[in-house]
């Protein structure tokens, strides 16, 4: 995950102002959800059991949100995130249409009864993120089985380990009990999930980087031996260590290690040549140094914000610089 400055792309006009598509939808949603809340309160007063998300879903029609998926919104999110998933940094643009993700879920909150979801944020630009379907939809995913040798992990599909239900869907866990409602929208919630436009993911997530045995895992950061709660929850809920992602990151780590070995080898040869008295050798050495710089430029380009898994490459580069 990579920190993204939302100010770099302006809010799509379809979501700006009362008369926009988003503004009109918000007015309609207000009427709908206020009526729903009133009806529920009246039913409870009359002695009916409090509605749960399940009974509500069965009995009543749900509100049809659509402004968030306007083409202009998708375009703006594409631009802001360079066609990459906000959570796992894989490039969705080449494989599947984007899921416009509601950071705070719009229609229900999994595991939280008696909360209709953050419907008043459904058409708010700041609440929207682009997501690949694996991070956004809850489904059974393979997790790598640990500890296995890397070769086995990468090569054999039957080595795929345990399965787990991963993906954010309607989950929005928070620390503490203070959850915002339409009535009290500005309650200071403590989300357990990282929002790359609000938080600095590097404070909560760290890549496992081991030159001798590259394995593309992401781990929570630790402070005083305590793992970051937001990091841990995000890894689990977004499924950041699902097999496909770990394999893809491992592939990149291997590629980076190959390039760094190349740099080391070429560096040794160039040193010898540059130390030689022969002018031709010296010229050769200088040319090899140029080659090294080209390889380094290539690696730095892989860490640019528009590149998939750029935060991993950035972290790897840091270890290169400190060694
Ligand atoms: Zn993703």
PDB file of N, CA and C in Angstrom, residues 169-225:
ATOM      1  N   UNK A 169     -15.276  -6.116   1.560  1.00  0.00           N
ATOM      2  CA  UNK A 169     -16.756  -6.099   1.455  1.00  0.00           C
ATOM      3  C   UNK A 169     -17.354  -5.044   2.385  1.00  0.00           C
ATOM      4  N   UNK A 170     -18.209  -5.452   3.338  1.00  0.00           N
ATOM      5  CA  UNK A 170     -18.887  -4.477   4.208  1.00  0.00           C
ATOM      6  C   UNK A 170     -18.217  -4.353   5.566  1.00  0.00           C
ATOM      7  N   UNK A 171     -17.021  -4.882   5.686  1.00  0.00           N
ATOM      8  CA  UNK A 171     -16.363  -4.816   6.997  1.00  0.00           C
ATOM      9  C   UNK A 171     -15.835  -3.417   7.257  1.00  0.00           C
ATOM     10  N   UNK A 172     -16.014  -2.957   8.459  1.00  0.00           N
ATOM     11  CA  UNK A 172     -15.364  -1.711   8.861  1.00  0.00           C
ATOM     12  C   UNK A 172     -15.151  -1.720  10.369  1.00  0.00           C
ATOM     13  N   UNK A 173     -14.157  -2.519  10.800  1.00  0.00           N
ATOM     14  CA  UNK A 173     -13.898  -2.611  12.240  1.00  0.00           C
ATOM     15  C   UNK A 173     -13.289  -1.315  12.762  1.00  0.00           C
ATOM     16  N   UNK A 174     -13.663  -0.973  13.980  1.00  0.00           N
ATOM     17  CA  UNK A 174     -13.081   0.212  14.622  1.00  0.00           C
ATOM     18  C   UNK A 174     -12.606  -0.159  16.025  1.00  0.00           C
ATOM     19  N   UNK A 175     -11.675   0.645  16.519  1.00  0.00           N
ATOM     20  CA  UNK A 175     -11.245   0.468  17.905  1.00  0.00           C
ATOM     21  C   UNK A 175     -12.197   1.277  18.778  1.00  0.00           C
ATOM     22  N   UNK A 176     -12.645   0.704  19.853  1.00  0.00           N
ATOM     23  CA  UNK A 176     -13.592   1.418  20.714  1.00  0.00           C
ATOM     24  C   UNK A 176     -14.999   1.309  20.164  1.00  0.00           C
ATOM     25  N   UNK A 177     -15.920   1.996  20.824  1.00  0.00           N
ATOM     26  CA  UNK A 177     -17.329   1.815  20.472  1.00  0.00           C
ATOM     27  C   UNK A 177     -17.908   3.008  19.720  1.00  0.00           C
ATOM     28  N   UNK A 178     -17.147   4.087  19.617  1.00  0.00           N
ATOM     29  CA  UNK A 178     -17.701   5.307  19.024  1.00  0.00           C
ATOM     30  C   UNK A 178     -17.829   5.167  17.508  1.00  0.00           C
ATOM     31  N   UNK A 179     -19.046   4.865  17.065  1.00  0.00           N
ATOM     32  CA  UNK A 179     -19.252   4.718  15.622  1.00  0.00           C
ATOM     33  C   UNK A 179     -20.156   5.846  15.135  1.00  0.00           C
ATOM     34  N   UNK A 180     -19.739   6.471  14.034  1.00  0.00           N
ATOM     35  CA  UNK A 180     -20.499   7.604  13.507  1.00  0.00           C
ATOM     36  C   UNK A 180     -21.848   7.139  12.965  1.00  0.00           C
ATOM     37  N   UNK A 181     -22.855   7.996  13.127  1.00  0.00           N
ATOM     38  CA  UNK A 181     -24.170   7.727  12.550  1.00  0.00           C
ATOM     39  C   UNK A 181     -24.574   8.968  11.764  1.00  0.00           C
ATOM     40  N   UNK A 182     -25.688   8.863  11.019  1.00  0.00           N
ATOM     41  CA  UNK A 182     -26.141  10.019  10.249  1.00  0.00           C
ATOM     42  C   UNK A 182     -26.454  11.180  11.189  1.00  0.00           C
ATOM     43  N   UNK A 183     -26.920  10.849  12.379  1.00  0.00           N
ATOM     44  CA  UNK A 183     -27.246  11.877  13.361  1.00  0.00           C
ATOM     45  C   UNK A 183     -25.996  12.520  13.953  1.00  0.00           C
ATOM     46  N   UNK A 184     -25.014  11.686  14.198  1.00  0.00           N
ATOM     47  CA  UNK A 184     -23.743  12.163  14.754  1.00  0.00           C
ATOM     48  C   UNK A 184     -22.592  11.757  13.839  1.00  0.00           C
ATOM     49  N   UNK A 185     -22.502  12.424  12.686  1.00  0.00           N
ATOM     50  CA  UNK A 185     -21.530  11.984  11.683  1.00  0.00           C
ATOM     51  C   UNK A 185     -20.087  12.334  12.037  1.00  0.00           C
ATOM     52  N   UNK A 186     -19.893  13.316  12.934  1.00  0.00           N
ATOM     53  CA  UNK A 186     -18.505  13.744  13.135  1.00  0.00           C
ATOM     54  C   UNK A 186     -17.857  13.144  14.375  1.00  0.00           C
ATOM     55  N   UNK A 187     -18.425  12.038  14.866  1.00  0.00           N
ATOM     56  CA  UNK A 187     -17.802  11.326  15.988  1.00  0.00           C
ATOM     57  C   UNK A 187     -16.405  10.903  15.564  1.00  0.00           C
ATOM     58  N   UNK A 188     -15.465  11.026  16.479  1.00  0.00           N
ATOM     59  CA  UNK A 188     -14.087  10.688  16.146  1.00  0.00           C
ATOM     60  C   UNK A 188     -13.883   9.171  16.194  1.00  0.00           C
ATOM     61  N   UNK A 189     -14.131   8.536  15.052  1.00  0.00           N
ATOM     62  CA  UNK A 189     -13.966   7.074  14.980  1.00  0.00           C
ATOM     63  C   UNK A 189     -12.491   6.717  14.885  1.00  0.00           C
ATOM     64  N   UNK A 190     -12.148   5.542  15.378  1.00  0.00           N
ATOM     65  CA  UNK A 190     -10.775   5.045  15.243  1.00  0.00           C
ATOM     66  C   UNK A 190     -10.783   3.815  14.345  1.00  0.00           C
ATOM     67  N   UNK A 191     -10.755   4.022  13.021  1.00  0.00           N
ATOM     68  CA  UNK A 191     -10.843   2.866  12.127  1.00  0.00           C
ATOM     69  C   UNK A 191      -9.654   1.923  12.311  1.00  0.00           C
ATOM     70  N   UNK A 192      -9.924   0.636  12.200  1.00  0.00           N
ATOM     71  CA  UNK A 192      -8.854  -0.353  12.286  1.00  0.00           C
ATOM     72  C   UNK A 192      -8.265  -0.651  10.915  1.00  0.00           C
ATOM     73  N   UNK A 193      -8.810  -0.035   9.884  1.00  0.00           N
ATOM     74  CA  UNK A 193      -8.321  -0.283   8.525  1.00  0.00           C
ATOM     75  C   UNK A 193      -7.554   0.927   8.006  1.00  0.00           C
ATOM     76  N   UNK A 194      -6.456   0.657   7.339  1.00  0.00           N
ATOM     77  CA  UNK A 194      -5.649   1.748   6.793  1.00  0.00           C
ATOM     78  C   UNK A 194      -6.355   2.353   5.586  1.00  0.00           C
ATOM     79  N   UNK A 195      -6.422   3.671   5.563  1.00  0.00           N
ATOM     80  CA  UNK A 195      -6.900   4.388   4.390  1.00  0.00           C
ATOM     81  C   UNK A 195      -5.677   5.087   3.789  1.00  0.00           C
ATOM     82  N   UNK A 196      -5.257   4.685   2.572  1.00  0.00           N
ATOM     83  CA  UNK A 196      -4.000   5.220   2.033  1.00  0.00           C
ATOM     84  C   UNK A 196      -4.047   6.718   1.756  1.00  0.00           C
ATOM     85  N   UNK A 197      -5.244   7.328   1.789  1.00  0.00           N
ATOM     86  CA  UNK A 197      -5.333   8.774   1.583  1.00  0.00           C
ATOM     87  C   UNK A 197      -5.345   9.525   2.910  1.00  0.00           C
ATOM     88  N   UNK A 198      -5.412   8.794   4.005  1.00  0.00           N
ATOM     89  CA  UNK A 198      -5.470   9.432   5.319  1.00  0.00           C
ATOM     90  C   UNK A 198      -4.251   9.036   6.158  1.00  0.00           C
ATOM     91  N   UNK A 199      -3.973   7.741   6.150  1.00  0.00           N
ATOM     92  CA  UNK A 199      -2.867   7.228   6.974  1.00  0.00           C
ATOM     93  C   UNK A 199      -1.591   7.098   6.146  1.00  0.00           C
ATOM     94  N   UNK A 200      -0.486   6.978   6.862  1.00  0.00           N
ATOM     95  CA  UNK A 200       0.741   6.622   6.168  1.00  0.00           C
ATOM     96  C   UNK A 200       0.922   5.111   6.332  1.00  0.00           C
ATOM     97  N   UNK A 201       0.701   4.345   5.254  1.00  0.00           N
ATOM     98  CA  UNK A 201       0.779   2.882   5.383  1.00  0.00           C
ATOM     99  C   UNK A 201       2.113   2.404   5.963  1.00  0.00           C
ATOM    100  N   UNK A 202       3.178   3.179   5.739  1.00  0.00           N
ATOM    101  CA  UNK A 202       4.488   2.745   6.245  1.00  0.00           C
ATOM    102  C   UNK A 202       4.541   2.722   7.772  1.00  0.00           C
ATOM    103  N   UNK A 203       3.630   3.441   8.410  1.00  0.00           N
ATOM    104  CA  UNK A 203       3.593   3.411   9.879  1.00  0.00           C
ATOM    105  C   UNK A 203       2.998   2.102  10.396  1.00  0.00           C
ATOM    106  N   UNK A 204       2.285   1.415   9.525  1.00  0.00           N
ATOM    107  CA  UNK A 204       1.557   0.215   9.984  1.00  0.00           C
ATOM    108  C   UNK A 204       1.989  -1.075   9.289  1.00  0.00           C
ATOM    109  N   UNK A 205       2.562  -0.940   8.106  1.00  0.00           N
ATOM    110  CA  UNK A 205       2.918  -2.128   7.336  1.00  0.00           C
ATOM    111  C   UNK A 205       4.398  -2.111   6.966  1.00  0.00           C
ATOM    112  N   UNK A 206       4.986  -3.296   6.991  1.00  0.00           N
ATOM    113  CA  UNK A 206       6.395  -3.381   6.592  1.00  0.00           C
ATOM    114  C   UNK A 206       6.571  -4.628   5.735  1.00  0.00           C
ATOM    115  N   UNK A 207       7.386  -4.531   4.712  1.00  0.00           N
ATOM    116  CA  UNK A 207       7.619  -5.704   3.862  1.00  0.00           C
ATOM    117  C   UNK A 207       8.734  -6.558   4.441  1.00  0.00           C
ATOM    118  N   UNK A 208       8.542  -7.839   4.337  1.00  0.00           N
ATOM    119  CA  UNK A 208       9.578  -8.778   4.764  1.00  0.00           C
ATOM    120  C   UNK A 208      10.627  -8.809   3.652  1.00  0.00           C
ATOM    121  N   UNK A 209      11.835  -8.341   3.953  1.00  0.00           N
ATOM    122  CA  UNK A 209      12.863  -8.344   2.905  1.00  0.00           C
ATOM    123  C   UNK A 209      14.082  -9.113   3.390  1.00  0.00           C
ATOM    124  N   UNK A 210      14.311 -10.240   2.763  1.00  0.00           N
ATOM    125  CA  UNK A 210      15.435 -11.101   3.111  1.00  0.00           C
ATOM    126  C   UNK A 210      16.128 -11.483   1.814  1.00  0.00           C
ATOM    127  N   UNK A 211      17.333 -10.945   1.649  1.00  0.00           N
ATOM    128  CA  UNK A 211      18.054 -11.144   0.392  1.00  0.00           C
ATOM    129  C   UNK A 211      18.302 -12.621   0.069  1.00  0.00           C
ATOM    130  N   UNK A 212      18.525 -13.411   1.124  1.00  0.00           N
ATOM    131  CA  UNK A 212      18.885 -14.813   0.863  1.00  0.00           C
ATOM    132  C   UNK A 212      17.675 -15.653   0.496  1.00  0.00           C
ATOM    133  N   UNK A 213      16.523 -15.268   1.000  1.00  0.00           N
ATOM    134  CA  UNK A 213      15.321 -16.042   0.708  1.00  0.00           C
ATOM    135  C   UNK A 213      14.143 -15.104   0.452  1.00  0.00           C
ATOM    136  N   UNK A 214      14.077 -14.530  -0.752  1.00  0.00           N
ATOM    137  CA  UNK A 214      13.013 -13.561  -1.008  1.00  0.00           C
ATOM    138  C   UNK A 214      11.620 -14.179  -0.892  1.00  0.00           C
ATOM    139  N   UNK A 215      10.779 -13.543  -0.111  1.00  0.00           N
ATOM    140  CA  UNK A 215       9.404 -14.003   0.062  1.00  0.00           C
ATOM    141  C   UNK A 215       8.547 -12.749   0.305  1.00  0.00           C
ATOM    142  N   UNK A 216       7.637 -12.517  -0.637  1.00  0.00           N
ATOM    143  CA  UNK A 216       6.916 -11.235  -0.642  1.00  0.00           C
ATOM    144  C   UNK A 216       5.792 -11.094   0.354  1.00  0.00           C
ATOM    145  N   UNK A 217       6.121 -11.217   1.627  1.00  0.00           N
ATOM    146  CA  UNK A 217       5.098 -11.061   2.664  1.00  0.00           C
ATOM    147  C   UNK A 217       5.052  -9.630   3.172  1.00  0.00           C
ATOM    148  N   UNK A 218       3.870  -9.224   3.620  1.00  0.00           N
ATOM    149  CA  UNK A 218       3.773  -7.933   4.289  1.00  0.00           C
ATOM    150  C   UNK A 218       3.391  -8.197   5.747  1.00  0.00           C
ATOM    151  N   UNK A 219       4.021  -7.449   6.648  1.00  0.00           N
ATOM    152  CA  UNK A 219       3.834  -7.683   8.082  1.00  0.00           C
ATOM    153  C   UNK A 219       3.435  -6.383   8.775  1.00  0.00           C
ATOM    154  N   UNK A 220       2.838  -6.492   9.965  1.00  0.00           N
ATOM    155  CA  UNK A 220       2.552  -5.251  10.697  1.00  0.00           C
ATOM    156  C   UNK A 220       3.843  -4.693  11.282  1.00  0.00           C
ATOM    157  N   UNK A 221       3.918  -3.390  11.449  1.00  0.00           N
ATOM    158  CA  UNK A 221       5.068  -2.814  12.141  1.00  0.00           C
ATOM    159  C   UNK A 221       4.891  -3.081  13.640  1.00  0.00           C
ATOM    160  N   UNK A 222       5.973  -3.014  14.375  1.00  0.00           N
ATOM    161  CA  UNK A 222       5.924  -3.236  15.824  1.00  0.00           C
ATOM    162  C   UNK A 222       6.409  -2.002  16.565  1.00  0.00           C
ATOM    163  N   UNK A 223       5.713  -1.680  17.656  1.00  0.00           N
ATOM    164  CA  UNK A 223       6.193  -0.618  18.541  1.00  0.00           C
ATOM    165  C   UNK A 223       6.201  -1.208  19.935  1.00  0.00           C
ATOM    166  N   UNK A 224       7.339  -1.169  20.617  1.00  0.00           N
ATOM    167  CA  UNK A 224       7.487  -1.781  21.943  1.00  0.00           C
ATOM    168  C   UNK A 224       6.943  -3.213  21.966  1.00  0.00           C
ATOM    169  N   UNK A 225       7.320  -3.959  20.937  1.00  0.00           N
ATOM    170  CA  UNK A 225       6.909  -5.368  20.818  1.00  0.00           C
ATOM    171  C   UNK A 225       5.419  -5.569  20.587  1.00  0.00           C
TER     172      UNK A 225
END
